mmCIF file of C-alpha atoms in Angstrom:
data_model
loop_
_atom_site.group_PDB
_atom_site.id
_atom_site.type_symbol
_atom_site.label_atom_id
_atom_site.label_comp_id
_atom_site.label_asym_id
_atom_site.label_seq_id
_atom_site.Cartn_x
_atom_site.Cartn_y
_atom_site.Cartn_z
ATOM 1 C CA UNK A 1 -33.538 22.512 -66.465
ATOM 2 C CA UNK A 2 -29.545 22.810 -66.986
ATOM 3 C CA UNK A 3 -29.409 22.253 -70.384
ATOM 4 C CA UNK A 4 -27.310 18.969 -70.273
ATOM 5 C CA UNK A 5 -29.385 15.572 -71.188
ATOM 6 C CA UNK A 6 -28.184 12.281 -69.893
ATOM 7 C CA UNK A 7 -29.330 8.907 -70.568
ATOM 8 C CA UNK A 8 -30.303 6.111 -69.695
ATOM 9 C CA UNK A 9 -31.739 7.846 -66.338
ATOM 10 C CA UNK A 10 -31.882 4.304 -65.055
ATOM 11 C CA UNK A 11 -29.579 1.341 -65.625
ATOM 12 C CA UNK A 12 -29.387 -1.716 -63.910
ATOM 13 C CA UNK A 13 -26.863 -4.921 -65.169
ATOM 14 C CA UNK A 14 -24.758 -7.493 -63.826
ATOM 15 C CA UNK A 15 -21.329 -7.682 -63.026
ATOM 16 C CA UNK A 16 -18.589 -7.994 -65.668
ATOM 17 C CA UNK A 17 -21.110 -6.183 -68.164
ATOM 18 C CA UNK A 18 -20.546 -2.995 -70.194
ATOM 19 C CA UNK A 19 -22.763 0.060 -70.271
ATOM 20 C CA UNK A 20 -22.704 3.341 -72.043
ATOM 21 C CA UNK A 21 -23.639 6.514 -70.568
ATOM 22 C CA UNK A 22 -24.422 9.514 -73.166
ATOM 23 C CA UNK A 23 -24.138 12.820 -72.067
ATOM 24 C CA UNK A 24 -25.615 16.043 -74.147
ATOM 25 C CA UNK A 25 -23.733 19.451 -72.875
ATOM 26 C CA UNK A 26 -25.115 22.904 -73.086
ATOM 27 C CA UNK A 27 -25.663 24.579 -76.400
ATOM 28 C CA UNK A 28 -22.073 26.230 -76.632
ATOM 29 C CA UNK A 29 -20.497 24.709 -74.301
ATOM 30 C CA UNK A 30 -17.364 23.001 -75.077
ATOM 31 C CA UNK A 31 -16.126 21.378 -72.164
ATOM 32 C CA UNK A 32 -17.472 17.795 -70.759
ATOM 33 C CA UNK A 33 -17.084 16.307 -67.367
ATOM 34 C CA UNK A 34 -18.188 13.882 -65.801
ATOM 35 C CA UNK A 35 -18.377 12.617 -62.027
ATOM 36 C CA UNK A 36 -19.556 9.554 -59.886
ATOM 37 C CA UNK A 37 -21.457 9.921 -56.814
ATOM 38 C CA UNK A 38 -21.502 7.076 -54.441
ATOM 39 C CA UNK A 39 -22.603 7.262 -50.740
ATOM 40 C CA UNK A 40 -19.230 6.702 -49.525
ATOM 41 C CA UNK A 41 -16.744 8.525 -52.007
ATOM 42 C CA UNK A 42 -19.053 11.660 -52.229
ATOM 43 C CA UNK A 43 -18.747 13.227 -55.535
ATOM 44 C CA UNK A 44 -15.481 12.197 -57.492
ATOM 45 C CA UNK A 45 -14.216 14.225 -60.647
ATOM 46 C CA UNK A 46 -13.661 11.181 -63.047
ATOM 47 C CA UNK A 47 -12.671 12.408 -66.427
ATOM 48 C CA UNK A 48 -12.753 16.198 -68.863
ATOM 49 C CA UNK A 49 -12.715 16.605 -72.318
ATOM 50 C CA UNK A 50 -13.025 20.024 -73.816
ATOM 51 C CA UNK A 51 -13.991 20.503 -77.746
ATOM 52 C CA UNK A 52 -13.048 16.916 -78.289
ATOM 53 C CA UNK A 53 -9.514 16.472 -76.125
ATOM 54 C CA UNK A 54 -9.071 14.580 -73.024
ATOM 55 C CA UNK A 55 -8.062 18.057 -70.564
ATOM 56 C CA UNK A 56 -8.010 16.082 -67.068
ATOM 57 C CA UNK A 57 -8.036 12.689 -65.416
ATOM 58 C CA UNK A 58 -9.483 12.047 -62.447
ATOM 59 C CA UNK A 59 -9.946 8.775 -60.447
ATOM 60 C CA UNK A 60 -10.979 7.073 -63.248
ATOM 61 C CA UNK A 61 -10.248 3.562 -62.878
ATOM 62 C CA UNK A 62 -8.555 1.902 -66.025
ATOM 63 C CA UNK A 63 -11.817 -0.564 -66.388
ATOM 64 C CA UNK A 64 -13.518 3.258 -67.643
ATOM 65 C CA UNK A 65 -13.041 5.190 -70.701
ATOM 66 C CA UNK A 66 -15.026 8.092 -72.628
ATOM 67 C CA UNK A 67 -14.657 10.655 -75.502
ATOM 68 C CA UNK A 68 -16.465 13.686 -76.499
ATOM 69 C CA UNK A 69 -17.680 13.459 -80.197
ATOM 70 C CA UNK A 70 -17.125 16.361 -82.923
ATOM 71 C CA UNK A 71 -20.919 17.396 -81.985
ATOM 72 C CA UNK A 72 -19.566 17.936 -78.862
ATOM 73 C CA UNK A 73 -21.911 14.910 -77.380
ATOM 74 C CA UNK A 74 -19.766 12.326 -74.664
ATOM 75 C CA UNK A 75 -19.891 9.305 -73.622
ATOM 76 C CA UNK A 76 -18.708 7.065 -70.590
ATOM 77 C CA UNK A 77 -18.123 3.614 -71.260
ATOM 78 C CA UNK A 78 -17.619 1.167 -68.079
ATOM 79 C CA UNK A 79 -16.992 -1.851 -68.398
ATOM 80 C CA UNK A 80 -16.044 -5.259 -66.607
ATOM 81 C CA UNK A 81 -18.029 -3.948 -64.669
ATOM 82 C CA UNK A 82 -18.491 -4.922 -60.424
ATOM 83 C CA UNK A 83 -20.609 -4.478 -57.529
ATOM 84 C CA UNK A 84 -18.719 -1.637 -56.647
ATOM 85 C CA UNK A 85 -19.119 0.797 -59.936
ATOM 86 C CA UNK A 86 -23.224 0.785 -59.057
ATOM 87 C CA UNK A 87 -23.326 4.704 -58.594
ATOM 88 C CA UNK A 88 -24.761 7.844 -59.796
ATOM 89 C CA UNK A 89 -23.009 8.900 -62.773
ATOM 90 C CA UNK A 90 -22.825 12.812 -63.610
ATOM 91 C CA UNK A 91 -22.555 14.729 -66.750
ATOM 92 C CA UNK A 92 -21.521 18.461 -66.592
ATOM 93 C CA UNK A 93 -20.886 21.011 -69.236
ATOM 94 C CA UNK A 94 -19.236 24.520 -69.122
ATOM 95 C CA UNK A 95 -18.612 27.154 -71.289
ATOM 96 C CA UNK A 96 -15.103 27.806 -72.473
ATOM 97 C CA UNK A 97 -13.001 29.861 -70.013
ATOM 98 C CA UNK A 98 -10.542 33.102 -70.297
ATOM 99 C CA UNK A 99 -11.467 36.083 -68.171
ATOM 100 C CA UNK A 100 -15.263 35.933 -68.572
ATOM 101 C CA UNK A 101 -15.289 32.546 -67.211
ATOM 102 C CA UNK A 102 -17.407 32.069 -64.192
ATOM 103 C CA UNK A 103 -16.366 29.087 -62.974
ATOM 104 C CA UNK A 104 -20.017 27.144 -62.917
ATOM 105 C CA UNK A 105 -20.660 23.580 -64.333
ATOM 106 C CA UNK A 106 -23.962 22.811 -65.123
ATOM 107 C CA UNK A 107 -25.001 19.264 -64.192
ATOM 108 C CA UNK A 108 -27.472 16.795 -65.551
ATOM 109 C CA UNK A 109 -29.614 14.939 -63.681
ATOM 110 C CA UNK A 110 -27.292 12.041 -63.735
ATOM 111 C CA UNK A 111 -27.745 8.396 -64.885
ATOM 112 C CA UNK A 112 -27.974 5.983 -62.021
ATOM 113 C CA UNK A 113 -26.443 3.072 -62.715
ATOM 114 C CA UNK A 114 -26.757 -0.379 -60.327
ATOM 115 C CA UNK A 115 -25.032 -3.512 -61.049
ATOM 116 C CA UNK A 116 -26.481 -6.881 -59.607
ATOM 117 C CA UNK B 1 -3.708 18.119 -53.809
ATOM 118 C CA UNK B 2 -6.922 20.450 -53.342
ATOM 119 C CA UNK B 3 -9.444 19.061 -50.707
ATOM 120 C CA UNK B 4 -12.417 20.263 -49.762
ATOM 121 C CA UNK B 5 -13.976 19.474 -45.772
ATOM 122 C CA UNK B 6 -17.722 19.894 -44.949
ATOM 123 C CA UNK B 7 -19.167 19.161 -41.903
ATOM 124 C CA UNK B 8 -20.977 15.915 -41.816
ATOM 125 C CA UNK B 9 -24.463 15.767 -41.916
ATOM 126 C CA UNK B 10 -27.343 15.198 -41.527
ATOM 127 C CA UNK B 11 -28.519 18.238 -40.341
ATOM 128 C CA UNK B 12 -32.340 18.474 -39.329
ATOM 129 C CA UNK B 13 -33.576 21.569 -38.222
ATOM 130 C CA UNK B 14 -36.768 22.979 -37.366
ATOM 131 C CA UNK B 15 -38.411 25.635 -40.191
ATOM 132 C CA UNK B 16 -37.229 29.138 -39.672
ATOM 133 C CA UNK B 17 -34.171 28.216 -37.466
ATOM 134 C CA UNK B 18 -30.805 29.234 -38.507
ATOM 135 C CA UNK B 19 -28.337 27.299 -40.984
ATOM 136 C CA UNK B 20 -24.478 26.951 -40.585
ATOM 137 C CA UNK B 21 -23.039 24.589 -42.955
ATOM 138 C CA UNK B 22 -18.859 24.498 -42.368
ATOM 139 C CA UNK B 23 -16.578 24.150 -45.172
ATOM 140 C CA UNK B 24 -12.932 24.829 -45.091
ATOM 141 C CA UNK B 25 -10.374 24.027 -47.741
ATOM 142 C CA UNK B 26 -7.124 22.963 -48.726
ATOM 143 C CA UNK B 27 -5.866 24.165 -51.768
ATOM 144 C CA UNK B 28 -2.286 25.359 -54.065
ATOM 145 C CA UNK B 29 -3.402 28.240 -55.539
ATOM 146 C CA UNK B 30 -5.784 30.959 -55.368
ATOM 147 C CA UNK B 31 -9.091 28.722 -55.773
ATOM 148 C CA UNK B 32 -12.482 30.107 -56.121
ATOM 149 C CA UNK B 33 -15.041 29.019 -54.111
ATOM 150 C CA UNK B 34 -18.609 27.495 -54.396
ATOM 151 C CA UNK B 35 -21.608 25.906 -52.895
ATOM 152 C CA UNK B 36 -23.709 23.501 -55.283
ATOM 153 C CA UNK B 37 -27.550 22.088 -53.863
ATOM 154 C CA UNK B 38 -28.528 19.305 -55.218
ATOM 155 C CA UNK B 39 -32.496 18.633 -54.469
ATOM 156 C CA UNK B 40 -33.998 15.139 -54.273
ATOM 157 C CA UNK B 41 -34.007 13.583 -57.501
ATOM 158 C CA UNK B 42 -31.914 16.249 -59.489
ATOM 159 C CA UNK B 43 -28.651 17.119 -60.676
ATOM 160 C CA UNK B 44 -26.503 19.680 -58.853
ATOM 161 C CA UNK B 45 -26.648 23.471 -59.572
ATOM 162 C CA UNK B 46 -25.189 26.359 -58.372
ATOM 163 C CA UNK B 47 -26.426 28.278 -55.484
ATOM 164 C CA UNK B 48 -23.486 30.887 -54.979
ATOM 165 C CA UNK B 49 -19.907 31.943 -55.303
ATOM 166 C CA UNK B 50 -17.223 33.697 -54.674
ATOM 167 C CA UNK B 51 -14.239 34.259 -56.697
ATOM 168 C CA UNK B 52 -11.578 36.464 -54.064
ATOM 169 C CA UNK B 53 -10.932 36.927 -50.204
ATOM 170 C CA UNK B 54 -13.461 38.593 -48.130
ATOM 171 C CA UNK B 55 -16.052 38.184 -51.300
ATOM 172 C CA UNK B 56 -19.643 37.500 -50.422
ATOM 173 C CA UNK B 57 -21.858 35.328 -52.496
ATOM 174 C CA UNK B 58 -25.483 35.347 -51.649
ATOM 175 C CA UNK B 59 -28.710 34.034 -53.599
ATOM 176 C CA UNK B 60 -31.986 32.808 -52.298
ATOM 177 C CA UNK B 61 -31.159 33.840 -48.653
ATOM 178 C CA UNK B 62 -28.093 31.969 -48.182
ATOM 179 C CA UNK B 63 -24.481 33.917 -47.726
ATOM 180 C CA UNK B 64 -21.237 32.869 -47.567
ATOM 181 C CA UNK B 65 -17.716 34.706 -47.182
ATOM 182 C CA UNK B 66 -14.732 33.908 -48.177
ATOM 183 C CA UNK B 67 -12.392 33.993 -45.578
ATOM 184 C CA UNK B 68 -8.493 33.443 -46.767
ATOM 185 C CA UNK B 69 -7.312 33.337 -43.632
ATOM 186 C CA UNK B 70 -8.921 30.927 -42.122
ATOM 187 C CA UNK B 71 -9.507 29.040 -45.568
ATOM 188 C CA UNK B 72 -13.201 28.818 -44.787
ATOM 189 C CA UNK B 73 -16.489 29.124 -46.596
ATOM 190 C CA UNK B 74 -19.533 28.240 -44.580
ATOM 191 C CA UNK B 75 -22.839 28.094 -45.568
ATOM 192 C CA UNK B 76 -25.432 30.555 -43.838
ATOM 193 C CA UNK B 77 -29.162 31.163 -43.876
ATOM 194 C CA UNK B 78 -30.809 33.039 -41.607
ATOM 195 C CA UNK B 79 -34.337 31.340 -41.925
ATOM 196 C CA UNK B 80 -34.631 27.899 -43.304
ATOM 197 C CA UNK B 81 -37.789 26.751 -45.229
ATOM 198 C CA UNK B 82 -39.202 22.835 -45.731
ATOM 199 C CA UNK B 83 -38.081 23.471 -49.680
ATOM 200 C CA UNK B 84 -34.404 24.124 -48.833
ATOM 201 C CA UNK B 85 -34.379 20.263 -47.722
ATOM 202 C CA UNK B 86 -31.381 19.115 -50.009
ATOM 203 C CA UNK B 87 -27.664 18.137 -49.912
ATOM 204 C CA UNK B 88 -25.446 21.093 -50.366
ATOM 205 C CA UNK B 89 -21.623 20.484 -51.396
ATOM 206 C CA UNK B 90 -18.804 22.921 -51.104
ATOM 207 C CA UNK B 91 -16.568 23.216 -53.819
ATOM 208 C CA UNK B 92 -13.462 24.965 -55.218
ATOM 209 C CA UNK B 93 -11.515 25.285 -58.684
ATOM 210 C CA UNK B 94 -8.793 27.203 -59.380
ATOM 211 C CA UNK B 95 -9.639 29.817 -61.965
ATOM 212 C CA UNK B 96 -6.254 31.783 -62.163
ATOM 213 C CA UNK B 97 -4.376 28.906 -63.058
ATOM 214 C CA UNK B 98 -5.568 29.225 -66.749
ATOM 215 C CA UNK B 99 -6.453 27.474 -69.831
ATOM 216 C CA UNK B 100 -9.276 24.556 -70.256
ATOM 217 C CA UNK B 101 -8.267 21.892 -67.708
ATOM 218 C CA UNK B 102 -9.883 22.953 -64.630
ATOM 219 C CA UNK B 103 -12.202 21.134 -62.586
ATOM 220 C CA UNK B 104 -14.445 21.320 -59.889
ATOM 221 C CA UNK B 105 -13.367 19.585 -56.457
ATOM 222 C CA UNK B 106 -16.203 19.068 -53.906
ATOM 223 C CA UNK B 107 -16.760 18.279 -50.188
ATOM 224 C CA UNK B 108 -18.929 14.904 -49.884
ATOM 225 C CA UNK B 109 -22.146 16.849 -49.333
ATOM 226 C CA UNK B 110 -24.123 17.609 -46.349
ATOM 227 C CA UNK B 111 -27.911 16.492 -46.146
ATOM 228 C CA UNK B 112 -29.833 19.218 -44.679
ATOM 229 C CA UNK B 113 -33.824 18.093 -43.427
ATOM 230 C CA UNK B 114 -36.233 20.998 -42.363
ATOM 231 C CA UNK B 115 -39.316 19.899 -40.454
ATOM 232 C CA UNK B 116 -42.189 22.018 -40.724
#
């Protein structure tokens, strides 16, 4: 067990819908990222918000947003959404960095989401 | 920018045969280097790492060196087991660059299947 909740585990909807996808980090950690795993794209870096700050865009497509709460808590919102965005959708947290900083992300189990 | 490369899968192999899994990388700076599993069903988590050239990570029988020169960091076991069925992704972030906005970068995973 990582330490990092997500839910819904399971999601499925139809196209031009909106979901949210909640993410719970670490105790401590501050930083919140979250990826997309499809079969063809591999794993893509999406979006990462540390202690409540967007900190780095990925490919995230315009259609997606998120935010990281002042309990530290994030979530993805998709919406419009298309056959295409059906995916798993990962959650990692990490601590915050400076010299002792290993470098690891620690992922939840993801939440899968398929759109009909 | 930063890219990761993994050889493409799927590997099956026999149990107690060797594992190679390739990885090289393109990256800017000074990256460090890791290899994430991710078993069926689960999120991804760490399995090694190595944070300069010519370091070796190691953990549960796997190894892999970092190798600057030839911007390389394959995975190695010298005994595989039915449980180490997973995917396994090579990835890189660069550490030295500083502050909060890192992120991880990853290959697109390599399915490994051990018969018994």
């Amino acid at each position: 067990d990582s330490g990092v909740t997500q839910t819904p585990k399971h999601l499925i909807t139809a196209t031009g819908q909106r979901v949210t996808l909640r993410c719970s980090p670490r105790s401590g950690d501050l930083s919140v990222y979250w990826y997309q795993q499809s079969l063809d794209q591999g794993l893509q870096f999406l979006i990462q918000y540390y202690n409540g700050e967007e900190r780095a865009k990925g490919n995230i497509l315009e259609r997606f947003s998120a935010q990281q709460f002042p309990d530290l808590h994030s979530e993805l919102n998709l919406s419009s959404l298309e056959l295409g965005d059906s995916a798993l959708y990962f959650c990692a947290s990490s601590p915050w960095g400076g010299t002792t900083y290993t470098g690891e992300l620690f992922f939840g189990e993801g939440s899968r989401l398929t759109v009909l | 920018g930063d890219s990761v490369t993994q050889m493409e899968g799927p590997v099956t192999l026999s149990e107690e045969a060797f594992l190679t899994i390739n990885c090289t990388y393109t990256a800017t700076g000074y990256p460090s280097l890791f290899w994430y599993v991710q078993y069926p069903g689960e999120g991804l988590q760490l399995l090694l790492k190595a944070t300069k050239a010519d370091d070796k990570g190691s953990n549960k029988g796997f190894e892999a060196t970092y190798r600057k020169e030839t911007t390389s960091f394959h995975l190695e076991k010298g005994s595989v087991q039915v449980s180490d069925s997973a995917v396994y992704f090579c990835a890189l972030t660069d550490l030295n660059s500083g502050g909060s906005n890192y992120k991880l970068t990853f290959g697109k995973g390599t399915l490994l299947t051990v018969n018994p």
